CSV table of C-alpha atoms and ligand atoms in Angstrom, one decimal:
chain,number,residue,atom,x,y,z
A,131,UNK,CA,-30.8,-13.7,-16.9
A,132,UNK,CA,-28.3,-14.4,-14.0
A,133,UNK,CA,-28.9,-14.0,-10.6
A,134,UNK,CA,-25.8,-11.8,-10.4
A,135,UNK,CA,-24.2,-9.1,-12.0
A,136,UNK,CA,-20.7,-9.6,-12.7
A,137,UNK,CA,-19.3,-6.2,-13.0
A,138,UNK,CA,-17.3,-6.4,-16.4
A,139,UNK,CA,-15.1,-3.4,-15.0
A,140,UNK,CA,-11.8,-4.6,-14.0
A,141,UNK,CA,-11.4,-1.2,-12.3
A,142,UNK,CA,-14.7,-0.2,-11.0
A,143,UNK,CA,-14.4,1.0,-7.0
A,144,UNK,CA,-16.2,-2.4,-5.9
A,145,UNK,CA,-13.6,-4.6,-7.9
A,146,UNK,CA,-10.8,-1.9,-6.5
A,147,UNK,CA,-12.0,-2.5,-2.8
A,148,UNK,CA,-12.3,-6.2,-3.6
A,149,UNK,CA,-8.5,-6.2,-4.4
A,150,UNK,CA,-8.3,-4.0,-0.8
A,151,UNK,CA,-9.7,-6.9,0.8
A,152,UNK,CA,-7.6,-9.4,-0.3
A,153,UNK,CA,-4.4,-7.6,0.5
A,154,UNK,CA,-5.3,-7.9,3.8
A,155,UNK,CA,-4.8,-11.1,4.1
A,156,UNK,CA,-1.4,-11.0,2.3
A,157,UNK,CA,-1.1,-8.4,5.4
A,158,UNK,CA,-1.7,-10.2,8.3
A,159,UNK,CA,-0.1,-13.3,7.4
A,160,UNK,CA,3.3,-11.5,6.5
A,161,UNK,CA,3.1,-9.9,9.9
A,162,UNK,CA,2.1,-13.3,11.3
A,163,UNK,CA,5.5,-14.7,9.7
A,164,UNK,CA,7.8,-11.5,11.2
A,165,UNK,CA,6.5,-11.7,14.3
A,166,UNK,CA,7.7,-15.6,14.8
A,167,UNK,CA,11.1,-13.7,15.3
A,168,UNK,CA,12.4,-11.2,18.1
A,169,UNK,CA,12.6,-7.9,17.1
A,170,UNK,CA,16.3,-7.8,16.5
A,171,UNK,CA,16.5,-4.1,16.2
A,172,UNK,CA,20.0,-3.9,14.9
A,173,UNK,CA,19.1,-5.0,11.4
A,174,UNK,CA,17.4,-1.7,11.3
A,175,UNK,CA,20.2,0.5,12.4
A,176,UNK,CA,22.0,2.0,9.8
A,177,UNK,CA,26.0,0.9,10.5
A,178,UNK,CA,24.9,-1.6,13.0
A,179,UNK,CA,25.9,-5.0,11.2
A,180,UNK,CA,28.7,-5.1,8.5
A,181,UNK,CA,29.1,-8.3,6.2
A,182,UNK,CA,32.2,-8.1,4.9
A,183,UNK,CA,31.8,-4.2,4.5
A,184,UNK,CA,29.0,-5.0,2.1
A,185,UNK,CA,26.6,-3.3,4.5
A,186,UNK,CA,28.3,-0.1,4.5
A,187,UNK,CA,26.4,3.0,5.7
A,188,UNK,CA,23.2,1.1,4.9
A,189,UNK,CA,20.8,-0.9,7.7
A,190,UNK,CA,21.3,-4.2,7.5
A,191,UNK,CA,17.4,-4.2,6.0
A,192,UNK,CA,17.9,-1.5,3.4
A,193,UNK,CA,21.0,-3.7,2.1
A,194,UNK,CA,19.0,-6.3,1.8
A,195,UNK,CA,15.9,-4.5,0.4
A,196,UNK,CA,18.1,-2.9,-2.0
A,197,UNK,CA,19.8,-6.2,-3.5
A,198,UNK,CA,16.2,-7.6,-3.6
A,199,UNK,CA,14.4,-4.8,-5.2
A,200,UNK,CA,17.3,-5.2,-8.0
A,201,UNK,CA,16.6,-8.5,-9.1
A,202,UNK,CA,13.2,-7.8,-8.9
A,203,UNK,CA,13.7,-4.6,-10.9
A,204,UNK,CA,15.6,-6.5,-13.7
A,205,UNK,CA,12.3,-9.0,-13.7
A,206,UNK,CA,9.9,-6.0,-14.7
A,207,UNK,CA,8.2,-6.1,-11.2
A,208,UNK,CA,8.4,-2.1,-10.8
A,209,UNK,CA,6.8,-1.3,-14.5
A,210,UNK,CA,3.8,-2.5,-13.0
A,211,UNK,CA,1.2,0.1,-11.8
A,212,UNK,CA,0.5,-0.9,-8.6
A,213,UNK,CA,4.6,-1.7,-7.6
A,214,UNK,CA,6.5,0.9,-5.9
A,215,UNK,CA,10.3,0.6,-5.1
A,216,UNK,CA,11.7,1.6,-1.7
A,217,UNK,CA,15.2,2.0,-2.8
A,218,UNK,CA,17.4,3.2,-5.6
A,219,UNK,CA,19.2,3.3,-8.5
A,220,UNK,CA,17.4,0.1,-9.8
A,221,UNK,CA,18.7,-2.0,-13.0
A,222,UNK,CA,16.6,-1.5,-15.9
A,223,UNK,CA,14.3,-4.9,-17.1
A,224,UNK,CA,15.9,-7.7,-18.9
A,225,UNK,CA,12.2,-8.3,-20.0
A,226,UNK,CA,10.4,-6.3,-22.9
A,227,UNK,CA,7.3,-4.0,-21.1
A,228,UNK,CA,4.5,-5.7,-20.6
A,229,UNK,CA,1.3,-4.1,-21.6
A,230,UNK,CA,-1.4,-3.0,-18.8
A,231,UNK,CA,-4.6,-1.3,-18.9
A,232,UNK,CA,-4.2,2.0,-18.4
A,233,UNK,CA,-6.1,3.6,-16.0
A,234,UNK,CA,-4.3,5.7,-13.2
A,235,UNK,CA,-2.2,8.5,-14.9
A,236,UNK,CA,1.4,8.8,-14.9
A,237,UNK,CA,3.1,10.1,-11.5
A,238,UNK,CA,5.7,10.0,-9.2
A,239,UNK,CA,4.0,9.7,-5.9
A,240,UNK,CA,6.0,7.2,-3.8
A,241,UNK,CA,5.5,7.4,0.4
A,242,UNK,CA,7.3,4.5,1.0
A,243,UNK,CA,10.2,6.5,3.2
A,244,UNK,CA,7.0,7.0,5.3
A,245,UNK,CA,6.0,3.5,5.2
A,246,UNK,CA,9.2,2.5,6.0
A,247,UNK,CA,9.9,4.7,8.8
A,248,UNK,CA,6.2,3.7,10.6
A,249,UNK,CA,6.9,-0.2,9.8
A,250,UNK,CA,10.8,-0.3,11.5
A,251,UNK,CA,9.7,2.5,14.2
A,252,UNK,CA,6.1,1.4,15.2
A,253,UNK,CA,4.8,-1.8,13.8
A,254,UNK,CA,8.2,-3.5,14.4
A,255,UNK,CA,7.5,-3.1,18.0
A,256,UNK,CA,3.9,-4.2,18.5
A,257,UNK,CA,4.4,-7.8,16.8
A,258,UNK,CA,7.8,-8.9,17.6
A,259,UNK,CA,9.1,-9.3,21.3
A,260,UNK,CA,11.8,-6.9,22.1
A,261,UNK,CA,14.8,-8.9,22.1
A,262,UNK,CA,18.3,-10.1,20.0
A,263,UNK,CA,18.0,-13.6,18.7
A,264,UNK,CA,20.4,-13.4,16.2
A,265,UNK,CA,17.5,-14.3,12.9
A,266,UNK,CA,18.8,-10.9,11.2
A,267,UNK,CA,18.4,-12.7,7.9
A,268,UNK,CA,14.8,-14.3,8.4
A,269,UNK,CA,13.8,-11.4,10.4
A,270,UNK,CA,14.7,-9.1,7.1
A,271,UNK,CA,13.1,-11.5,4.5
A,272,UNK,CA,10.0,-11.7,6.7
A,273,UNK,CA,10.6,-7.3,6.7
A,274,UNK,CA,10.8,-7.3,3.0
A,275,UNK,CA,7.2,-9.3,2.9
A,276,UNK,CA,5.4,-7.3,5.1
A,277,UNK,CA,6.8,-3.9,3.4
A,278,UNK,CA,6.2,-4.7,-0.1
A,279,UNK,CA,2.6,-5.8,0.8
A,280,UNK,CA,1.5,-2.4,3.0
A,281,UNK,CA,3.7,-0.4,-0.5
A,282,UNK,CA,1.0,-2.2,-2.2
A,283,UNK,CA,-2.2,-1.8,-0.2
A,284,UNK,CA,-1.1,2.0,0.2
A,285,UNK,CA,-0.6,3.1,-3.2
A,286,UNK,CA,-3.7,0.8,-4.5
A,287,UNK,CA,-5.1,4.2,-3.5
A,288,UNK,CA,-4.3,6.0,-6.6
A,289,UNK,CA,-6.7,3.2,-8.1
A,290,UNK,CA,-9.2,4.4,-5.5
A,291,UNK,CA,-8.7,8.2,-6.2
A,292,UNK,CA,-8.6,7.5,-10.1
A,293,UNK,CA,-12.6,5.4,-9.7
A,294,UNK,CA,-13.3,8.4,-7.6
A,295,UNK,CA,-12.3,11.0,-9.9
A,296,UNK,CA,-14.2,9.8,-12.5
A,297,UNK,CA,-17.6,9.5,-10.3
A,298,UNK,CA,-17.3,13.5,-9.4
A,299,UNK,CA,-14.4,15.1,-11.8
A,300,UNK,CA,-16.6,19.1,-11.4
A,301,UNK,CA,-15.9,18.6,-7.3
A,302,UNK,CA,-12.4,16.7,-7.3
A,303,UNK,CA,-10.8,19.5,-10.2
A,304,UNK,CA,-12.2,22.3,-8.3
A,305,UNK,CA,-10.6,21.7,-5.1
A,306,UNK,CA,-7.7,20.3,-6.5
A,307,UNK,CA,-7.7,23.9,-8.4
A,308,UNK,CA,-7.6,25.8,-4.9
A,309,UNK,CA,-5.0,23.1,-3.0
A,310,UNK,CA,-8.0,22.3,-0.8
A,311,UNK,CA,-6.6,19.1,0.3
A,312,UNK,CA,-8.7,19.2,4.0
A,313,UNK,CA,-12.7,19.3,1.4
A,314,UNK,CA,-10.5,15.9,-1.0
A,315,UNK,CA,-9.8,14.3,2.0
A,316,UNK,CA,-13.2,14.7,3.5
A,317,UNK,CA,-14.9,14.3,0.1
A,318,UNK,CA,-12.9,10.9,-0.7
A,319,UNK,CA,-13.6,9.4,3.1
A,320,UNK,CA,-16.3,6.7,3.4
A,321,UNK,CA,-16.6,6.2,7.2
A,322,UNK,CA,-18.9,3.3,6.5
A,323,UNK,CA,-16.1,1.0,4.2
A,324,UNK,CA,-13.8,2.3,7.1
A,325,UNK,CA,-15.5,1.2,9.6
A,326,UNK,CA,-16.8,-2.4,8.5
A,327,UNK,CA,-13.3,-3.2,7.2
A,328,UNK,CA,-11.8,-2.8,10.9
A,329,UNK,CA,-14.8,-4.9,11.9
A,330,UNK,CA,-13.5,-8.1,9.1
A,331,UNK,CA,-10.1,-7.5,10.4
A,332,UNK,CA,-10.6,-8.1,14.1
A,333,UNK,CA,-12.6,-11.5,12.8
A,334,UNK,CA,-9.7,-11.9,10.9
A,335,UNK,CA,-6.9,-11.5,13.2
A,336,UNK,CA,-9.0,-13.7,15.6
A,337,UNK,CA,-9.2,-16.4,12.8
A,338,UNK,CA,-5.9,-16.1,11.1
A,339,UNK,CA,-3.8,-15.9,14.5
A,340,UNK,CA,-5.2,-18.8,15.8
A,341,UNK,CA,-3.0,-22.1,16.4
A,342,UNK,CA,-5.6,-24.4,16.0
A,343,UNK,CA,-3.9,-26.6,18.5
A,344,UNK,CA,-7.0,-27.0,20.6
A,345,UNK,CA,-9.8,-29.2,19.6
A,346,UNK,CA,-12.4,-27.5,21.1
A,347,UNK,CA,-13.5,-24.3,18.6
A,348,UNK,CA,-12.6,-21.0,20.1
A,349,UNK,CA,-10.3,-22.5,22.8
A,350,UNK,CA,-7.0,-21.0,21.9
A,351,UNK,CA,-5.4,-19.1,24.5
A,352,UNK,CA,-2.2,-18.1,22.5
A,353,UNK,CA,-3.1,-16.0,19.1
A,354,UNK,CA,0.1,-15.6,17.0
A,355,UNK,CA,-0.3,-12.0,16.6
A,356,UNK,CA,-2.4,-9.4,18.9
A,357,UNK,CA,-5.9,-8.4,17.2
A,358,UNK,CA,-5.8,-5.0,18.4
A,359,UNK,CA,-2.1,-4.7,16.8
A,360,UNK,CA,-3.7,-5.2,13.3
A,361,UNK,CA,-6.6,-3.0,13.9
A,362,UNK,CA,-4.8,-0.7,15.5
A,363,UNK,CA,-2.1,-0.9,12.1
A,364,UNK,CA,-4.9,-0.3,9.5
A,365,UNK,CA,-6.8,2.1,11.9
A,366,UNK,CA,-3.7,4.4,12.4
A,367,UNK,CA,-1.1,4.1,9.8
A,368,UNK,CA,-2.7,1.6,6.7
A,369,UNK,CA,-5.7,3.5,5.9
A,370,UNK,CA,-4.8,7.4,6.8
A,371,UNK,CA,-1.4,6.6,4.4
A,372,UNK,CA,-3.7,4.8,1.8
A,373,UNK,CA,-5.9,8.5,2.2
A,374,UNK,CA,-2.8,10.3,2.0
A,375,UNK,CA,-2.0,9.0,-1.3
A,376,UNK,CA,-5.6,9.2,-2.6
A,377,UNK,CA,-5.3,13.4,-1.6
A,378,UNK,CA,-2.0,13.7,-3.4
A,379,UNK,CA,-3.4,11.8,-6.4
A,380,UNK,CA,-6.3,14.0,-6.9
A,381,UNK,CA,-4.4,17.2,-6.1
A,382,UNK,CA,-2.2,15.7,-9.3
A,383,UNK,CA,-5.4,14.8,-11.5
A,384,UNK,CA,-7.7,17.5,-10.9
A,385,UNK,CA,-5.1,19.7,-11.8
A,386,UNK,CA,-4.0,18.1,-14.8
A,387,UNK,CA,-7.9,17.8,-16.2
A,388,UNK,CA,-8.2,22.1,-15.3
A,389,UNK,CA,-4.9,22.4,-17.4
A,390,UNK,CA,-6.5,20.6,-20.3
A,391,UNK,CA,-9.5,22.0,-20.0
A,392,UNK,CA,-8.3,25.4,-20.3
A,393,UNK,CA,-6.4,24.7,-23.4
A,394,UNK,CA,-9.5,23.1,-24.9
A,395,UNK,CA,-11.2,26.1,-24.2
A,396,UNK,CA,-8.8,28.5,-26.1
A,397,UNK,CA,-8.7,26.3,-29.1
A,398,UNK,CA,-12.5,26.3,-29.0
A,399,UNK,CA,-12.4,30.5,-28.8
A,400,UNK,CA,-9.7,30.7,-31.3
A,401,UNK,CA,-11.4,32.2,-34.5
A,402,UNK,CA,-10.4,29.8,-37.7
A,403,UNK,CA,-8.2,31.5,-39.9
A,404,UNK,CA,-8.7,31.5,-43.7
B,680,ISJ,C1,-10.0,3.1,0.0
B,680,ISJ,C2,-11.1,3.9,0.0
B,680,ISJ,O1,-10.9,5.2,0.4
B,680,ISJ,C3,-10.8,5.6,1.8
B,680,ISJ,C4,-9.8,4.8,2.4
B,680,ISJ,C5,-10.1,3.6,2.9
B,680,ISJ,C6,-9.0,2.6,3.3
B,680,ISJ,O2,-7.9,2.9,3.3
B,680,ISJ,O3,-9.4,1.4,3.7
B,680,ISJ,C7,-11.5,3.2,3.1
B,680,ISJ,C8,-12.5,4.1,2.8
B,680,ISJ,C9,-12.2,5.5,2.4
B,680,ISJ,O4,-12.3,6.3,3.5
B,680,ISJ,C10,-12.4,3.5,-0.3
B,680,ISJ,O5,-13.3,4.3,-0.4
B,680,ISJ,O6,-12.6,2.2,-0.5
C-alpha cells in the first residue's frame, strides 16, 4: 500500500488547483519579461503607430495579437478547452480535432475584453516604468505572453465551477434557477485557498524577482518586479475575474441541468401508450 494517494482524477478540484498553481509561475515570469521594457504606451493606442497602414484602426498590440492568434488558430490552439481567443475572425485548423476529455460543457463565455482592458489600463502601469523606449515589438510579444497566460488562469475557472458543480448540483441548480449570482459567488468562495495562495505568491515574487547577483542569501536590493504588484494583480483582478467566470458558468450549468431535469420529469409522467 503506498504512502500516497495519487488521485487518478485528471480533473478532481485538488489536480484543478494544482494546474492553478503552476500557472502562476507562467504569470509572474511573463510579467517579469514585460516589465524589462518601458511602458511604451502607444502600442496600446488604437491609431497610434501605422506600419505601412497595416495597423489600421487597430493598436499596435491588437494587430499583433490578431496576426498571432491566426497562426495559432490554424495550429488547433483554440479547440482546446482551456484556450480562449482575444480577437477575431480566426482561420479554421489546418490540423484534424484533437480528442480531449470532456468535462466542462459547451459555452461561449469569453472575458477576455475585460482582461484586456485591466492588463493595458492597470497592470501595464504597475510593472513597467512610464516612459517611450522605442521596444514596441518586444514590448507586445512580452504583452501577448502575459495575456494569454492570465486568459488561461481566468477561464481555468469553468474547470473549477464544473468540480464544484458536481460536489453540490441540488445548491448550484437552485440558485442558478433564481439568477442568484451574489449565494454562487458566496457558495463557490474558499477564503482559506484565497488566502494561502496570496501568501505562496508574495514568497514567490520575493524568490522569482530576485537577481541573484549577491552572494550573500537574501541580500538583493533590486527585485525585478514589485511583490505587492503581483499580490496586488491576483488579489484584485486574477482571482475576482477567475470568480466571475466560475458565477457565469454555473448560472449556465445549473440551468442547463433544471432544463433537463424537467424534461426527464415529463417523460417519466407521460402514461405509455398502447
Ligand atoms: C479557484 C477556486 O475558486 C475561487 C477562486 C480562487 C482563485 O481564483 O484563486 C480561489 C478560491 C476560490 O475562492 C478554488 O476554489 O480553488
Amino acid at each position: 500500500m503506498s504512502n500516497f494517494t495519487i488521485d487518478d482524477n485528471p480533473f478532481s478540484l485538488e489536480r484543478i488547483r494544482s494546474t492553478l498553481i503552476r500557472l502562476e509561475d507562467t504569470i509572474i515570469f511573463a510579467l517579469i519579461e514585460r516589465a524589462q521594457f518601458a511602458s511604451n504606451r502607444c502600442i496600446y493606442i488604437p491609431g497610434a503607430l501605422e506600419f505601412n497602414g497595416a495597423t489600421g484602426d487597430k493598436s499596435f498590440l491588437e494587430f499583433f495579437l490578431w496576426e498571432t492568434e491566426k497562426v495559432h488558430a490554424r495550429v488547433r490552439r483554440y479547440t482546446s478547452p482551456d484556450e480562449y481567443p482575444f480577437t477575431s475572425p480566426l482561420p479554421d485548423p489546418i490540423l484534424p480535432p484533437c480528442k480531449f476529455k470532456k468535462f466542462v460543457q459547451d459555452d461561449d463565455i469569453n472575458i477576455n475584453d475585460q482582461i484586456m482592458e485591466i492588463y493595458t489600463k492597470s497592470i501595464v502601469t504597475g510593472i513597467c516604468e512610464e516612459f517611450d523606449d522605442d521596444n514596441y515589438g518586444s514590448s507586445a510579444t512580452k504583452d501577448i505572453e502575459c495575456l494569454q497566460a492570465l486568459s488561461r488562469r481566468i477561464h481555468y475557472g469553468k474547470f473549477v465551477a464544473e468540480s464544484k458543480f458536481r460536489e453540490q448540483p441540488e445548491e448550484y441548480t437552485r440558485l442558478a434557477v433564481n439568477n442568484d449570482r451574489e449565494a454562487i459567488n458566496e457558495l463557490l468562495t474558499n477564503h482559506k485557498v484565497e488566502k494561502v495562495l496570496l501568501e505562496r505568491l508574495r514568497r514567490k515574487a520575493l524568490v522569482y524577482g530576485q537577481t541573484l547577483d549577491q552572494a550573500e542569501e537574501g541580500a538583493n536590493m533590486h527585485l525585478r518586479i514589485p511583490v505587492n504588484v503581483v499580490v496586488e494583480l491576483y488579489e484584485r483582478w486574477v482571482i475576482p475575474l477567475t470568480k466571475v467566470v466560475e458565477v457565469e458558468y454555473l448560472i449556465l450549468r445549473g440551468q442547463r441541468a433544471a432544463a433537463e431535469k424537467a424534461v426527464a420529469d415529463k417523460l417519466a409522467q407521460k402514461p405509455n401508450v398502447k
